[in-house]
């Protein structure tokens, strides 16, 4: 059974940093692209970033470029999102998702809430 | 960026009704379009990928169609458990973009 479990969310001040993690199991992690998708409270879904199976290619939405870094550790079946210079508008539930070869995110974790507030 | 226009933003329908949700894209996206269902407090659940391919375990009353820049999600006979918000997603080019969502209520 595919499982994705996010952790690391919490309350952080504007300008601060946070690192999210996603533990993956039930599939061959190093064969899949992975994504982060976020959802601000009461709002729709927003794709944040993708990473290739070997970590050699990463893509980001413009609003997080230069501030967020997606990474993975295939030995530990783990996906991460390092978030720096956080802003109030980054407040959201962050989901990690497995991505099919076509680019379609199929399985999603339960999400972790990040709140950026003073 | 590819703009996604999803309509309607909300609708109310009765059990047994046929419901259609539309997603229009600002440019062609081949068949790189999928649909998700999200219930309050839960993660999005996969429904349809590649425009019309039903994910394993999804009831056959759900179907997808379309081409070019116009795509639809149809629920052939609405059930009470279908109350949720539905999103389309284009994964043709970066940044991937979602529709604004359609909140479906059961009368």
Short mmCIF file of N, CA, C and O in Angstrom, two decimals, chain B residues 3-76:
data_model
loop_
_atom_site.label_atom_id
_atom_site.label_comp_id
_atom_site.label_asym_id
_atom_site.label_seq_id
_atom_site.Cartn_x
_atom_site.Cartn_y
_atom_site.Cartn_z
N UNK B 3 -3.54 29.15 -17.91
CA UNK B 3 -4.66 29.52 -17.05
C UNK B 3 -5.74 28.45 -17.17
O UNK B 3 -6.05 27.98 -18.27
N UNK B 4 -6.30 28.11 -16.01
CA UNK B 4 -7.36 27.11 -15.94
C UNK B 4 -8.65 27.79 -15.51
O UNK B 4 -8.69 28.46 -14.47
N UNK B 5 -9.69 27.64 -16.29
CA UNK B 5 -10.98 28.20 -15.94
C UNK B 5 -11.95 27.06 -15.71
O UNK B 5 -12.37 26.38 -16.66
N UNK B 6 -12.30 26.85 -14.47
CA UNK B 6 -13.17 25.74 -14.10
C UNK B 6 -14.57 26.28 -13.77
O UNK B 6 -14.70 27.29 -13.06
N UNK B 7 -15.58 25.62 -14.28
CA UNK B 7 -16.96 26.07 -14.01
C UNK B 7 -17.91 24.90 -13.88
O UNK B 7 -17.68 23.83 -14.47
N UNK B 8 -18.98 25.07 -13.08
CA UNK B 8 -19.24 26.24 -12.25
C UNK B 8 -18.36 26.21 -11.00
O UNK B 8 -17.71 25.20 -10.73
N UNK B 9 -18.36 27.28 -10.23
CA UNK B 9 -17.59 27.29 -8.99
C UNK B 9 -18.33 26.51 -7.89
O UNK B 9 -17.70 26.00 -6.97
N UNK B 10 -19.64 26.43 -8.02
CA UNK B 10 -20.43 25.62 -7.10
C UNK B 10 -21.70 25.18 -7.80
O UNK B 10 -22.15 25.81 -8.76
N UNK B 11 -22.23 24.05 -7.33
CA UNK B 11 -23.52 23.61 -7.83
C UNK B 11 -24.19 22.72 -6.82
O UNK B 11 -23.54 22.12 -5.97
N UNK B 12 -25.48 22.68 -6.92
CA UNK B 12 -26.30 21.86 -6.05
C UNK B 12 -27.15 20.94 -6.92
O UNK B 12 -27.79 21.41 -7.87
N UNK B 13 -27.12 19.65 -6.64
CA UNK B 13 -27.86 18.70 -7.45
C UNK B 13 -28.44 17.60 -6.57
O UNK B 13 -28.00 17.42 -5.42
N UNK B 14 -29.36 16.87 -7.13
CA UNK B 14 -30.04 15.82 -6.37
C UNK B 14 -29.45 14.45 -6.66
O UNK B 14 -28.84 14.23 -7.72
N UNK B 15 -29.65 13.55 -5.72
CA UNK B 15 -29.21 12.17 -5.93
C UNK B 15 -29.85 11.63 -7.21
O UNK B 15 -31.04 11.84 -7.46
N UNK B 16 -29.01 11.01 -8.03
CA UNK B 16 -29.46 10.47 -9.30
C UNK B 16 -29.27 11.40 -10.48
O UNK B 16 -29.35 10.97 -11.63
N UNK B 17 -28.99 12.67 -10.23
CA UNK B 17 -28.77 13.64 -11.31
C UNK B 17 -27.46 13.35 -12.04
O UNK B 17 -26.54 12.76 -11.49
N UNK B 18 -27.43 13.83 -13.26
CA UNK B 18 -26.19 13.83 -14.04
C UNK B 18 -25.54 15.20 -13.88
O UNK B 18 -26.21 16.23 -14.06
N UNK B 19 -24.27 15.21 -13.53
CA UNK B 19 -23.57 16.45 -13.23
C UNK B 19 -22.34 16.57 -14.13
O UNK B 19 -21.61 15.59 -14.33
N UNK B 20 -22.13 17.76 -14.66
CA UNK B 20 -20.96 18.00 -15.50
C UNK B 20 -20.20 19.22 -15.01
O UNK B 20 -20.80 20.27 -14.73
N UNK B 21 -18.89 19.07 -14.89
CA UNK B 21 -17.99 20.15 -14.51
C UNK B 21 -17.03 20.36 -15.67
O UNK B 21 -16.52 19.39 -16.25
N UNK B 22 -16.78 21.62 -16.01
CA UNK B 22 -15.95 21.94 -17.17
C UNK B 22 -14.67 22.64 -16.76
O UNK B 22 -14.65 23.45 -15.82
N UNK B 23 -13.61 22.33 -17.47
CA UNK B 23 -12.32 22.96 -17.26
C UNK B 23 -11.81 23.42 -18.63
O UNK B 23 -11.68 22.60 -19.56
N UNK B 24 -11.55 24.72 -18.75
CA UNK B 24 -11.00 25.26 -19.99
C UNK B 24 -9.58 25.74 -19.74
O UNK B 24 -9.30 26.38 -18.71
N UNK B 25 -8.70 25.44 -20.67
CA UNK B 25 -7.30 25.84 -20.53
C UNK B 25 -6.97 26.94 -21.53
O UNK B 25 -7.57 27.02 -22.60
N UNK B 26 -5.96 27.75 -21.19
CA UNK B 26 -5.64 28.89 -22.04
C UNK B 26 -4.84 28.51 -23.28
O UNK B 26 -4.65 29.33 -24.18
N UNK B 27 -4.37 27.26 -23.30
CA UNK B 27 -3.71 26.73 -24.50
C UNK B 27 -3.87 25.22 -24.49
O UNK B 27 -4.25 24.63 -23.48
N UNK B 28 -3.56 24.60 -25.61
CA UNK B 28 -3.69 23.16 -25.71
C UNK B 28 -2.72 22.44 -24.78
O UNK B 28 -1.59 22.89 -24.57
N UNK B 29 -3.18 21.33 -24.20
CA UNK B 29 -2.37 20.61 -23.23
C UNK B 29 -2.32 19.11 -23.56
O UNK B 29 -2.10 18.27 -22.67
N UNK B 30 -2.51 18.76 -24.82
CA UNK B 30 -2.55 17.34 -25.22
C UNK B 30 -3.59 16.63 -24.35
O UNK B 30 -4.73 17.11 -24.24
N UNK B 31 -3.18 15.54 -23.71
CA UNK B 31 -4.12 14.87 -22.80
C UNK B 31 -3.60 14.91 -21.36
O UNK B 31 -3.91 14.05 -20.54
N UNK B 32 -2.80 15.94 -21.05
CA UNK B 32 -2.17 16.03 -19.74
C UNK B 32 -3.08 16.74 -18.74
O UNK B 32 -2.73 17.79 -18.17
N UNK B 33 -4.24 16.15 -18.53
CA UNK B 33 -5.22 16.72 -17.62
C UNK B 33 -5.81 15.65 -16.73
O UNK B 33 -6.14 14.54 -17.20
N UNK B 34 -5.92 15.96 -15.44
CA UNK B 34 -6.51 15.03 -14.50
C UNK B 34 -7.52 15.71 -13.61
O UNK B 34 -7.62 16.94 -13.58
N UNK B 35 -8.27 14.89 -12.87
CA UNK B 35 -9.30 15.37 -11.95
C UNK B 35 -9.10 14.76 -10.57
O UNK B 35 -8.69 13.61 -10.44
N UNK B 36 -9.46 15.58 -9.54
CA UNK B 36 -9.36 15.15 -8.16
C UNK B 36 -10.65 15.49 -7.42
O UNK B 36 -11.34 16.46 -7.76
N UNK B 37 -10.90 14.71 -6.38
CA UNK B 37 -12.01 14.97 -5.47
C UNK B 37 -11.42 15.26 -4.11
O UNK B 37 -10.53 14.54 -3.65
N UNK B 38 -11.92 16.29 -3.44
CA UNK B 38 -11.43 16.59 -2.10
C UNK B 38 -12.61 16.83 -1.16
O UNK B 38 -13.47 17.66 -1.44
N UNK B 39 -12.60 16.10 -0.06
CA UNK B 39 -13.60 16.30 0.98
C UNK B 39 -12.99 17.12 2.11
O UNK B 39 -11.76 17.12 2.28
N UNK B 40 -13.81 17.82 2.88
CA UNK B 40 -13.28 18.74 3.91
C UNK B 40 -12.31 18.05 4.86
O UNK B 40 -12.59 16.97 5.39
N UNK B 41 -11.16 18.69 5.06
CA UNK B 41 -10.16 18.18 5.99
C UNK B 41 -9.37 16.99 5.49
O UNK B 41 -8.56 16.43 6.24
N UNK B 42 -9.57 16.63 4.23
CA UNK B 42 -8.88 15.46 3.66
C UNK B 42 -7.98 15.86 2.50
O UNK B 42 -8.15 16.93 1.90
N UNK B 43 -7.05 14.99 2.17
CA UNK B 43 -6.20 15.20 1.00
C UNK B 43 -7.00 14.96 -0.27
O UNK B 43 -7.99 14.20 -0.26
N UNK B 44 -6.61 15.59 -1.35
CA UNK B 44 -7.24 15.29 -2.63
C UNK B 44 -7.10 13.81 -2.97
O UNK B 44 -6.08 13.18 -2.66
N UNK B 45 -8.13 13.30 -3.61
CA UNK B 45 -8.14 11.90 -4.03
C UNK B 45 -8.15 11.85 -5.55
O UNK B 45 -8.90 12.57 -6.21
N UNK B 46 -7.30 11.00 -6.11
CA UNK B 46 -7.24 10.89 -7.57
C UNK B 46 -8.54 10.29 -8.13
O UNK B 46 -9.09 9.37 -7.55
N UNK B 47 -8.99 10.83 -9.23
CA UNK B 47 -10.18 10.31 -9.91
C UNK B 47 -9.86 9.86 -11.32
O UNK B 47 -10.09 8.71 -11.68
N UNK B 48 -9.35 10.78 -12.13
CA UNK B 48 -9.16 10.55 -13.56
C UNK B 48 -7.83 11.14 -13.98
O UNK B 48 -7.47 12.24 -13.54
N UNK B 49 -7.11 10.40 -14.83
CA UNK B 49 -5.87 10.92 -15.41
C UNK B 49 -5.95 10.79 -16.93
O UNK B 49 -6.79 10.08 -17.46
N UNK B 50 -5.04 11.49 -17.61
CA UNK B 50 -5.02 11.46 -19.08
C UNK B 50 -6.41 11.72 -19.67
O UNK B 50 -6.85 10.99 -20.57
N UNK B 51 -7.09 12.69 -19.15
CA UNK B 51 -8.41 13.16 -19.61
C UNK B 51 -9.55 12.21 -19.28
O UNK B 51 -10.59 12.65 -18.77
N UNK B 52 -9.36 10.92 -19.58
CA UNK B 52 -10.51 10.02 -19.51
C UNK B 52 -10.24 8.68 -18.86
O UNK B 52 -11.13 7.82 -18.83
N UNK B 53 -9.03 8.46 -18.32
CA UNK B 53 -8.71 7.17 -17.71
C UNK B 53 -9.07 7.18 -16.24
O UNK B 53 -8.57 8.00 -15.47
N UNK B 54 -9.93 6.24 -15.87
CA UNK B 54 -10.42 6.16 -14.50
C UNK B 54 -9.37 5.50 -13.61
O UNK B 54 -8.84 4.44 -13.95
N UNK B 55 -9.08 6.12 -12.48
CA UNK B 55 -8.15 5.51 -11.54
C UNK B 55 -8.77 4.25 -10.94
O UNK B 55 -9.99 4.16 -10.77
N UNK B 56 -7.92 3.31 -10.59
CA UNK B 56 -8.38 2.07 -9.98
C UNK B 56 -9.20 2.37 -8.72
O UNK B 56 -8.81 3.20 -7.90
N UNK B 57 -10.34 1.72 -8.60
CA UNK B 57 -11.17 1.86 -7.41
C UNK B 57 -12.19 2.99 -7.48
O UNK B 57 -13.04 3.10 -6.59
N UNK B 58 -12.12 3.81 -8.53
CA UNK B 58 -13.07 4.93 -8.66
C UNK B 58 -14.35 4.41 -9.32
O UNK B 58 -14.27 3.71 -10.34
N UNK B 59 -15.50 4.74 -8.76
CA UNK B 59 -16.76 4.22 -9.33
C UNK B 59 -16.93 4.63 -10.80
O UNK B 59 -16.54 5.73 -11.21
N UNK B 60 -17.56 3.75 -11.55
CA UNK B 60 -17.70 3.96 -12.99
C UNK B 60 -18.68 5.08 -13.33
O UNK B 60 -18.80 5.46 -14.50
N UNK B 61 -19.38 5.62 -12.35
CA UNK B 61 -20.28 6.76 -12.63
C UNK B 61 -19.47 8.04 -12.93
O UNK B 61 -20.01 9.00 -13.46
N UNK B 62 -18.18 8.02 -12.59
CA UNK B 62 -17.29 9.13 -12.93
C UNK B 62 -16.68 8.88 -14.31
O UNK B 62 -16.24 7.77 -14.61
N UNK B 63 -16.66 9.94 -15.12
CA UNK B 63 -16.00 9.83 -16.41
C UNK B 63 -15.43 11.18 -16.82
O UNK B 63 -15.90 12.23 -16.34
N UNK B 64 -14.44 11.14 -17.67
CA UNK B 64 -13.82 12.36 -18.16
C UNK B 64 -13.77 12.35 -19.67
O UNK B 64 -13.69 11.27 -20.29
N UNK B 65 -13.81 13.54 -20.25
CA UNK B 65 -13.73 13.63 -21.70
C UNK B 65 -13.17 15.00 -22.06
O UNK B 65 -12.95 15.86 -21.19
N UNK B 66 -12.96 15.17 -23.36
CA UNK B 66 -12.50 16.47 -23.84
C UNK B 66 -11.25 16.38 -24.67
O UNK B 66 -10.64 15.30 -24.80
N UNK B 67 -10.88 17.52 -25.23
CA UNK B 67 -9.67 17.60 -26.04
C UNK B 67 -9.35 19.07 -26.27
O UNK B 67 -10.21 19.94 -26.02
N UNK B 68 -8.13 19.29 -26.71
CA UNK B 68 -7.74 20.67 -27.01
C UNK B 68 -7.66 21.53 -25.78
O UNK B 68 -6.73 21.42 -24.99
N UNK B 69 -8.65 22.38 -25.59
CA UNK B 69 -8.65 23.30 -24.45
C UNK B 69 -9.92 23.19 -23.60
O UNK B 69 -10.12 24.00 -22.70
N UNK B 70 -10.78 22.21 -23.89
CA UNK B 70 -12.00 22.07 -23.10
C UNK B 70 -12.17 20.63 -22.64
O UNK B 70 -12.17 19.69 -23.45
N UNK B 71 -12.35 20.47 -21.34
CA UNK B 71 -12.40 19.14 -20.73
C UNK B 71 -13.56 19.10 -19.73
O UNK B 71 -13.92 20.11 -19.14
N UNK B 72 -14.13 17.91 -19.56
CA UNK B 72 -15.25 17.78 -18.65
C UNK B 72 -15.12 16.56 -17.76
O UNK B 72 -14.56 15.53 -18.16
N UNK B 73 -15.63 16.72 -16.55
CA UNK B 73 -15.81 15.62 -15.61
C UNK B 73 -17.31 15.42 -15.47
O UNK B 73 -18.04 16.39 -15.22
N UNK B 74 -17.77 14.21 -15.66
CA UNK B 74 -19.19 13.90 -15.56
C UNK B 74 -19.43 12.86 -14.49
O UNK B 74 -18.68 11.87 -14.41
N UNK B 75 -20.44 13.10 -13.68
CA UNK B 75 -20.92 12.08 -12.74
C UNK B 75 -22.29 11.69 -13.27
O UNK B 75 -23.20 12.52 -13.32
N UNK B 76 -22.43 10.43 -13.66
CA UNK B 76 -23.63 10.04 -14.40
C UNK B 76 -24.88 9.94 -13.51
O UNK B 76 -25.99 10.26 -13.96
#
